[in-house]
mmCIF file with all atom_site columns, C-alpha atoms in Angstrom:
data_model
loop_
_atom_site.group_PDB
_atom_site.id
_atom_site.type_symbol
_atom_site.label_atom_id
_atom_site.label_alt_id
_atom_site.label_comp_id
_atom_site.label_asym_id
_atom_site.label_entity_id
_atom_site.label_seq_id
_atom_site.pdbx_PDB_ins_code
_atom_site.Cartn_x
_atom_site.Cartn_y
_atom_site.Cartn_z
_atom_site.occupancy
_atom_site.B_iso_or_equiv
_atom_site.pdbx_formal_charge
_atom_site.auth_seq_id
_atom_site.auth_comp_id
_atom_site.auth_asym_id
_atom_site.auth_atom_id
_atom_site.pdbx_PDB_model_num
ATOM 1   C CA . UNK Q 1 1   ? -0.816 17.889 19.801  1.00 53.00 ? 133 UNK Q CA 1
ATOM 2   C CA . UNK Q 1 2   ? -2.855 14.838 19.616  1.00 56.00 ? 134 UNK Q CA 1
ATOM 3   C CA . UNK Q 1 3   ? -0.463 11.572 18.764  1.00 60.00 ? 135 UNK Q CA 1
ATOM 4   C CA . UNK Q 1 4   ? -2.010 8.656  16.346  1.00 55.00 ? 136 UNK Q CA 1
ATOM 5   C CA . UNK Q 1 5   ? -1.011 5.230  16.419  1.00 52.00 ? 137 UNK Q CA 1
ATOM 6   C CA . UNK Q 1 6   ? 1.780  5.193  14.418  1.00 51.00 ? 138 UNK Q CA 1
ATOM 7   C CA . UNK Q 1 7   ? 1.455  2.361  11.916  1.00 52.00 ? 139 UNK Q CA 1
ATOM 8   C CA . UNK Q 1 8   ? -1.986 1.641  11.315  1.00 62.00 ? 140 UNK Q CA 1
ATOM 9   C CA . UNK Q 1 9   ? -3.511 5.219  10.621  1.00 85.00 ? 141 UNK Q CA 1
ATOM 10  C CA . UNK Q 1 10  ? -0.221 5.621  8.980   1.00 90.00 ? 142 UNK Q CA 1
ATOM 11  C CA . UNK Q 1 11  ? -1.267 3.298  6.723   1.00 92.00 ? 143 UNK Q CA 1
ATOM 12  C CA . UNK Q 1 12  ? -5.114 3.715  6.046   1.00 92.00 ? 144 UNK Q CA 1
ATOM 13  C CA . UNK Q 1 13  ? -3.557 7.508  5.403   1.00 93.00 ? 145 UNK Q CA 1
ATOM 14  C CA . UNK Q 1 14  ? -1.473 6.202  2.791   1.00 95.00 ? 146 UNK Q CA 1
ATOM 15  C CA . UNK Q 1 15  ? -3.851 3.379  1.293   1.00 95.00 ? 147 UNK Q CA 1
ATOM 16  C CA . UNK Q 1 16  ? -6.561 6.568  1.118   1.00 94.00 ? 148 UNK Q CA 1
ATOM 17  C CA . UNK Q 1 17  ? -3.725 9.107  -0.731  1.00 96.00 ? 149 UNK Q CA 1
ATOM 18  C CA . UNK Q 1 18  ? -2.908 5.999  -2.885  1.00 96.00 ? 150 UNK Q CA 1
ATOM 19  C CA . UNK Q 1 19  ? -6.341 5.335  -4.413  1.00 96.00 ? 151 UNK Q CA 1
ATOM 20  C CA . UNK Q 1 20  ? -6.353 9.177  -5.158  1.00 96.00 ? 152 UNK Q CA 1
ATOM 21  C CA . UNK Q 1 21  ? -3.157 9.015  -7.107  1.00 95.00 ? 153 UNK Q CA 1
ATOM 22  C CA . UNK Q 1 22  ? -4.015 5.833  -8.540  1.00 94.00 ? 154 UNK Q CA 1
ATOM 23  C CA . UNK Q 1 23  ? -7.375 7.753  -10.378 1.00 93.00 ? 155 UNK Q CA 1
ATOM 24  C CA . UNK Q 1 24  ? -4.873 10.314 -11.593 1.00 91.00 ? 156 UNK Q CA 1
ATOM 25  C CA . UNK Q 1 25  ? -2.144 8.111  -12.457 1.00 90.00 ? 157 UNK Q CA 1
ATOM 26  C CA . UNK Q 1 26  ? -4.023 4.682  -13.795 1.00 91.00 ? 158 UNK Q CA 1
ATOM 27  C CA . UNK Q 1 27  ? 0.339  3.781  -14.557 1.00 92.00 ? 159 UNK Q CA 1
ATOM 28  C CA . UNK Q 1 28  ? 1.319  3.960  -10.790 1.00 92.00 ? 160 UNK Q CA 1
ATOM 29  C CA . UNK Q 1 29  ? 2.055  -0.112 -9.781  1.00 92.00 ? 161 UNK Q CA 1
ATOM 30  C CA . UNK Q 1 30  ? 0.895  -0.122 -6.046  1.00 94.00 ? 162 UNK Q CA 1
ATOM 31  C CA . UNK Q 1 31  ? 2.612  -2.860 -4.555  1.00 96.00 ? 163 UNK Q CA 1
ATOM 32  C CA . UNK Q 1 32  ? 5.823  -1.018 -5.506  1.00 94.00 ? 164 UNK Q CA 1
ATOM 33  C CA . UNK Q 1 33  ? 4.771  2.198  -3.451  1.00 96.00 ? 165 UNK Q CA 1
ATOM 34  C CA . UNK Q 1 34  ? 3.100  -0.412 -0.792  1.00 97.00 ? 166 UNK Q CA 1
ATOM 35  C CA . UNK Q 1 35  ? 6.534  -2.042 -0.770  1.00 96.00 ? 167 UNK Q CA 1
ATOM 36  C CA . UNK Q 1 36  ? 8.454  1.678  0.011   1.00 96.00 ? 168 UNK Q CA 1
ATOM 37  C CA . UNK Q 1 37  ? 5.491  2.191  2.720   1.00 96.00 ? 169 UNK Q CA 1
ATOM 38  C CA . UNK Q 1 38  ? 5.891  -0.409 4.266   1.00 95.00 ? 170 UNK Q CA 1
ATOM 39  C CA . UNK Q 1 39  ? 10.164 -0.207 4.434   1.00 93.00 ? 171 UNK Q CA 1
ATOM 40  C CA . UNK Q 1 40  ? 9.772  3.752  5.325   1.00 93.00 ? 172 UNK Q CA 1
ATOM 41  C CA . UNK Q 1 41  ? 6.734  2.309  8.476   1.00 92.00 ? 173 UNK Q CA 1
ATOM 42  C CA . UNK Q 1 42  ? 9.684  0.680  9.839   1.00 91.00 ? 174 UNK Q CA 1
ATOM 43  C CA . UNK Q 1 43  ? 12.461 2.813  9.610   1.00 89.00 ? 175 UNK Q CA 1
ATOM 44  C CA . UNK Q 1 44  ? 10.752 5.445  10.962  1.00 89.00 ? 176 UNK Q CA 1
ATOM 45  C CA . UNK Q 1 45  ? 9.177  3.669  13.605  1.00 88.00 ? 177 UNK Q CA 1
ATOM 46  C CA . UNK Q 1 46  ? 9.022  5.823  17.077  1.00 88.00 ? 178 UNK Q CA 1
ATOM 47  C CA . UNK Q 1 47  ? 10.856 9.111  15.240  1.00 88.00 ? 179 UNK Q CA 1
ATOM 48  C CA . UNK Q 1 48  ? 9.771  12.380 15.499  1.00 88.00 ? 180 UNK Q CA 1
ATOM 49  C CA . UNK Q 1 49  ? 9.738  15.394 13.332  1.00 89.00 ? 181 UNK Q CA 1
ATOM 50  C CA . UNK Q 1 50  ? 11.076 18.878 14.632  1.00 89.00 ? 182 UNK Q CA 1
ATOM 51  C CA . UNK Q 1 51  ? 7.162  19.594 14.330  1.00 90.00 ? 183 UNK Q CA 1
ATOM 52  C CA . UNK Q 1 52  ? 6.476  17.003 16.744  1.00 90.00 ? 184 UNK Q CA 1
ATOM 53  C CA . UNK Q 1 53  ? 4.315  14.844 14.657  1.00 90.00 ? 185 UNK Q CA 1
ATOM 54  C CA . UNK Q 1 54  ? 5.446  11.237 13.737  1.00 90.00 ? 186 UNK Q CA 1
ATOM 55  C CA . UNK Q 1 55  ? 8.276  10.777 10.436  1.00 92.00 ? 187 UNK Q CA 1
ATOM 56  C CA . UNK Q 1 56  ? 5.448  9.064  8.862   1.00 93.00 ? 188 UNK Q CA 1
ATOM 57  C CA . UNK Q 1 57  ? 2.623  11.502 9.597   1.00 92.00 ? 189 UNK Q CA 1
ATOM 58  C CA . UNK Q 1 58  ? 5.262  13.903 8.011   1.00 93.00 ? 190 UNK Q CA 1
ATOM 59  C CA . UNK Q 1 59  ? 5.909  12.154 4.961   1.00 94.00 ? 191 UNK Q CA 1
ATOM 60  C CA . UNK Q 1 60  ? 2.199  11.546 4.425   1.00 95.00 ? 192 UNK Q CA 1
ATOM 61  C CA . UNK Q 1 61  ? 1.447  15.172 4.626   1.00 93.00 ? 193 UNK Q CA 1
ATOM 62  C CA . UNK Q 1 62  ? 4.291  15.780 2.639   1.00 94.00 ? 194 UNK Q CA 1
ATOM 63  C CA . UNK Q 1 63  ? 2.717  13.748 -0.428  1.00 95.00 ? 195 UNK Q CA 1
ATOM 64  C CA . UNK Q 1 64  ? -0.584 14.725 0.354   1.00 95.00 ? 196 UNK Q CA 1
ATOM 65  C CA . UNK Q 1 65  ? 0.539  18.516 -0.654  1.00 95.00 ? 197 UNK Q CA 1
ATOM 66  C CA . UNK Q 1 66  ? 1.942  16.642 -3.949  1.00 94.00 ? 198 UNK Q CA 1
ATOM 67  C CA . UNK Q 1 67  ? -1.114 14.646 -5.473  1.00 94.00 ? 199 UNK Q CA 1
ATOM 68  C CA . UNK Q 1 68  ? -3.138 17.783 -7.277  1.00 92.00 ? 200 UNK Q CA 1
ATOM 69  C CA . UNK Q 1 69  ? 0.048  17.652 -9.007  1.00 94.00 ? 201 UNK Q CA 1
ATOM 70  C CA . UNK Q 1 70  ? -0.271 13.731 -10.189 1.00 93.00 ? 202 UNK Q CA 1
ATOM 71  C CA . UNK Q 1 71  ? 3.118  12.774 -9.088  1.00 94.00 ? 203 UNK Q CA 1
ATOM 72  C CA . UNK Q 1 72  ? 4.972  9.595  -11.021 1.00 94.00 ? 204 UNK Q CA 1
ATOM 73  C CA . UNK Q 1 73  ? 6.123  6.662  -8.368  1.00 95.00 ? 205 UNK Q CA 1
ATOM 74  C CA . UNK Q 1 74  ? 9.553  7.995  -8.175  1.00 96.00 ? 206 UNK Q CA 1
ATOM 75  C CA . UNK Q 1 75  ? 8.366  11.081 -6.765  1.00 96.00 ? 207 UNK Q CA 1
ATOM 76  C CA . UNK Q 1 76  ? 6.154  9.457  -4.845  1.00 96.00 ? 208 UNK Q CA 1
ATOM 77  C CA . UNK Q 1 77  ? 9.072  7.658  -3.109  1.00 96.00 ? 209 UNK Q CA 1
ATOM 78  C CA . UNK Q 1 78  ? 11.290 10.840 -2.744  1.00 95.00 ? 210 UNK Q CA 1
ATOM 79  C CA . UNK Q 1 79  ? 8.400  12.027 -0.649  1.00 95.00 ? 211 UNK Q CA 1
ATOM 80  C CA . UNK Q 1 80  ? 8.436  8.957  1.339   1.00 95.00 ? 212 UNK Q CA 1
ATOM 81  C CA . UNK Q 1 81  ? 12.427 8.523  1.948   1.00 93.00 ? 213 UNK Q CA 1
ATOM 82  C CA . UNK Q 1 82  ? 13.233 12.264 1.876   1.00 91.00 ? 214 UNK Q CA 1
ATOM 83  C CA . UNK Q 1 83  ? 14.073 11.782 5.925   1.00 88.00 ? 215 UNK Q CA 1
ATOM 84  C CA . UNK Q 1 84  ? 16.429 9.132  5.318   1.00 89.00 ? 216 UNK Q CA 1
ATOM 85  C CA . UNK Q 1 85  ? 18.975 11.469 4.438   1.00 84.00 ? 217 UNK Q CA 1
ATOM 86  C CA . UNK Q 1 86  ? 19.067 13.534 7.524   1.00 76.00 ? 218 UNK Q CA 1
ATOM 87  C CA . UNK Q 1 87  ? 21.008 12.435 9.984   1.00 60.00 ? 219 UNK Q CA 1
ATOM 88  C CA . UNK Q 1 88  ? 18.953 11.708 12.868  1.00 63.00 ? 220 UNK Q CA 1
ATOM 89  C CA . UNK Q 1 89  ? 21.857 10.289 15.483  1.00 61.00 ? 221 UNK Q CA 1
ATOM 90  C CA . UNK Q 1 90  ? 21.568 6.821  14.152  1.00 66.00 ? 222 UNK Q CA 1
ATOM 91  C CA . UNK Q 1 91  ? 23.595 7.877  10.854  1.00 67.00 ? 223 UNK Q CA 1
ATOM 92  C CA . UNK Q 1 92  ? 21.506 9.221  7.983   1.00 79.00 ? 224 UNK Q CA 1
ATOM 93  C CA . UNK Q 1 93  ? 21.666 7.687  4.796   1.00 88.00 ? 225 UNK Q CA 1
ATOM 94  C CA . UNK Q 1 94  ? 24.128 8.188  1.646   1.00 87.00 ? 226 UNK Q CA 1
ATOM 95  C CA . UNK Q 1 95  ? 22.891 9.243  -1.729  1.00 89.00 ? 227 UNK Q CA 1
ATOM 96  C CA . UNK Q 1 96  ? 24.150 6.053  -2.793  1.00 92.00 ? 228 UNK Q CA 1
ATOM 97  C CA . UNK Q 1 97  ? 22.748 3.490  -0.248  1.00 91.00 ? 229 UNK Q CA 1
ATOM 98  C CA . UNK Q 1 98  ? 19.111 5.492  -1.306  1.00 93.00 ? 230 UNK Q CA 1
ATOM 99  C CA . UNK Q 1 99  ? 20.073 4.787  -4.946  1.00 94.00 ? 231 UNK Q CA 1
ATOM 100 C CA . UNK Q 1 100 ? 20.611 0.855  -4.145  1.00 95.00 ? 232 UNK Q CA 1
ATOM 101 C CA . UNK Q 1 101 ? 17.427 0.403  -2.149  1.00 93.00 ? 233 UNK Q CA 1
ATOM 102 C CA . UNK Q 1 102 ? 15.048 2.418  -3.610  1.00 94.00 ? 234 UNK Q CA 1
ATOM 103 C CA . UNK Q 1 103 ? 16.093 3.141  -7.510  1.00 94.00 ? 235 UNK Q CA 1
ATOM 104 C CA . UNK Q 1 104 ? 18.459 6.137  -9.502  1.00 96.00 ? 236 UNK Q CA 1
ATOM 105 C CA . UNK Q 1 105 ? 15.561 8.303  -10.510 1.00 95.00 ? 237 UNK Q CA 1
ATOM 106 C CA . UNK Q 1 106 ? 14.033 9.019  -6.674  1.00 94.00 ? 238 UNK Q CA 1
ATOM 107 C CA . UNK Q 1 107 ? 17.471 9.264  -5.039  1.00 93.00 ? 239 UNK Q CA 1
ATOM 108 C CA . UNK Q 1 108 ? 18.244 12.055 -7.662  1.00 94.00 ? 240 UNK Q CA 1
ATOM 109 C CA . UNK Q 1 109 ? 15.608 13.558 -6.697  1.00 94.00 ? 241 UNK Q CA 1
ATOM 110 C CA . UNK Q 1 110 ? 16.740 13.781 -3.255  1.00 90.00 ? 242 UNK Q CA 1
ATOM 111 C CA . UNK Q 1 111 ? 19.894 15.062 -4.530  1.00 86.00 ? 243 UNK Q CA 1
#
C-alpha cells in the first residue's frame, strides 16, 4: 500500500473536502472544522488503522463518503474524532472528555 506524508496531504485532502462542503453548506464556519483538523493531525500523528492506512487518511475517507449527504459541523467532527474513542494502548477517550473538547452535539453522536 503506498504511504503519504501524513500531515500535509492530510491536509490539502481536508482543505479540498472542505471547500466542497462549504458550497453545500454556505453555514459551515471553517476555522472551527480547521481548528478540529488540526487537534485530530496531532493526535493521530504516526497511528495506523487496522486497514493499514494512516488515522487521518481514515477519517478523511470517512467524511469523504459523508459530503453528498451535506453534513452540519458537528457531524463533520464526529467523523473526525470517531477514533478517539477506541482504545488504541495509550487509553482511548471518555464520552465525556469528547464532550469537553469538542462540544455535546458531536460526542452524542459518537455515543
Amino acid at each position: 500500500m503506498a504511504t503519504r506524508p501524513p500531515i500535509e496531504t492530510a491536509r490539502q485532502r481536508f482543505e479540498a473536502l472542505l471547500a466542497t462542503l462549504q458550497q453545500k453548506q454556505p453555514d459551515l464556519v471553517p476555522d472551527r472544522l480547521r481548528s478540529v483538523f488540526d487537534r485530530v493531525a496531532v493526535l493521530y500523528k504516526n497511528k495506523q488503522h487496522w486497514t493499514g492506512e494512516s488515522l487521518i487518511d481514515h477519517c478523511l475517507g470517512v467524511l469523504k463518503e459523508f459530503v453528498a449527504f451535506a453534513p452540519d459541523e458537528d457531524s463533520i467532527t464526529a467523523c473526525l474524532i470517531h477514533h478517539l474513542l477506541l482504545d488504541d494502548g495509550e487509553g482511548g477517550w471518555t464520552l465525556e472528555e469528547i464532550e469537553k473538547a469538542f462540544g455535546k452535539e458531536a460526542a452524542g453522536i459518537l455515543s
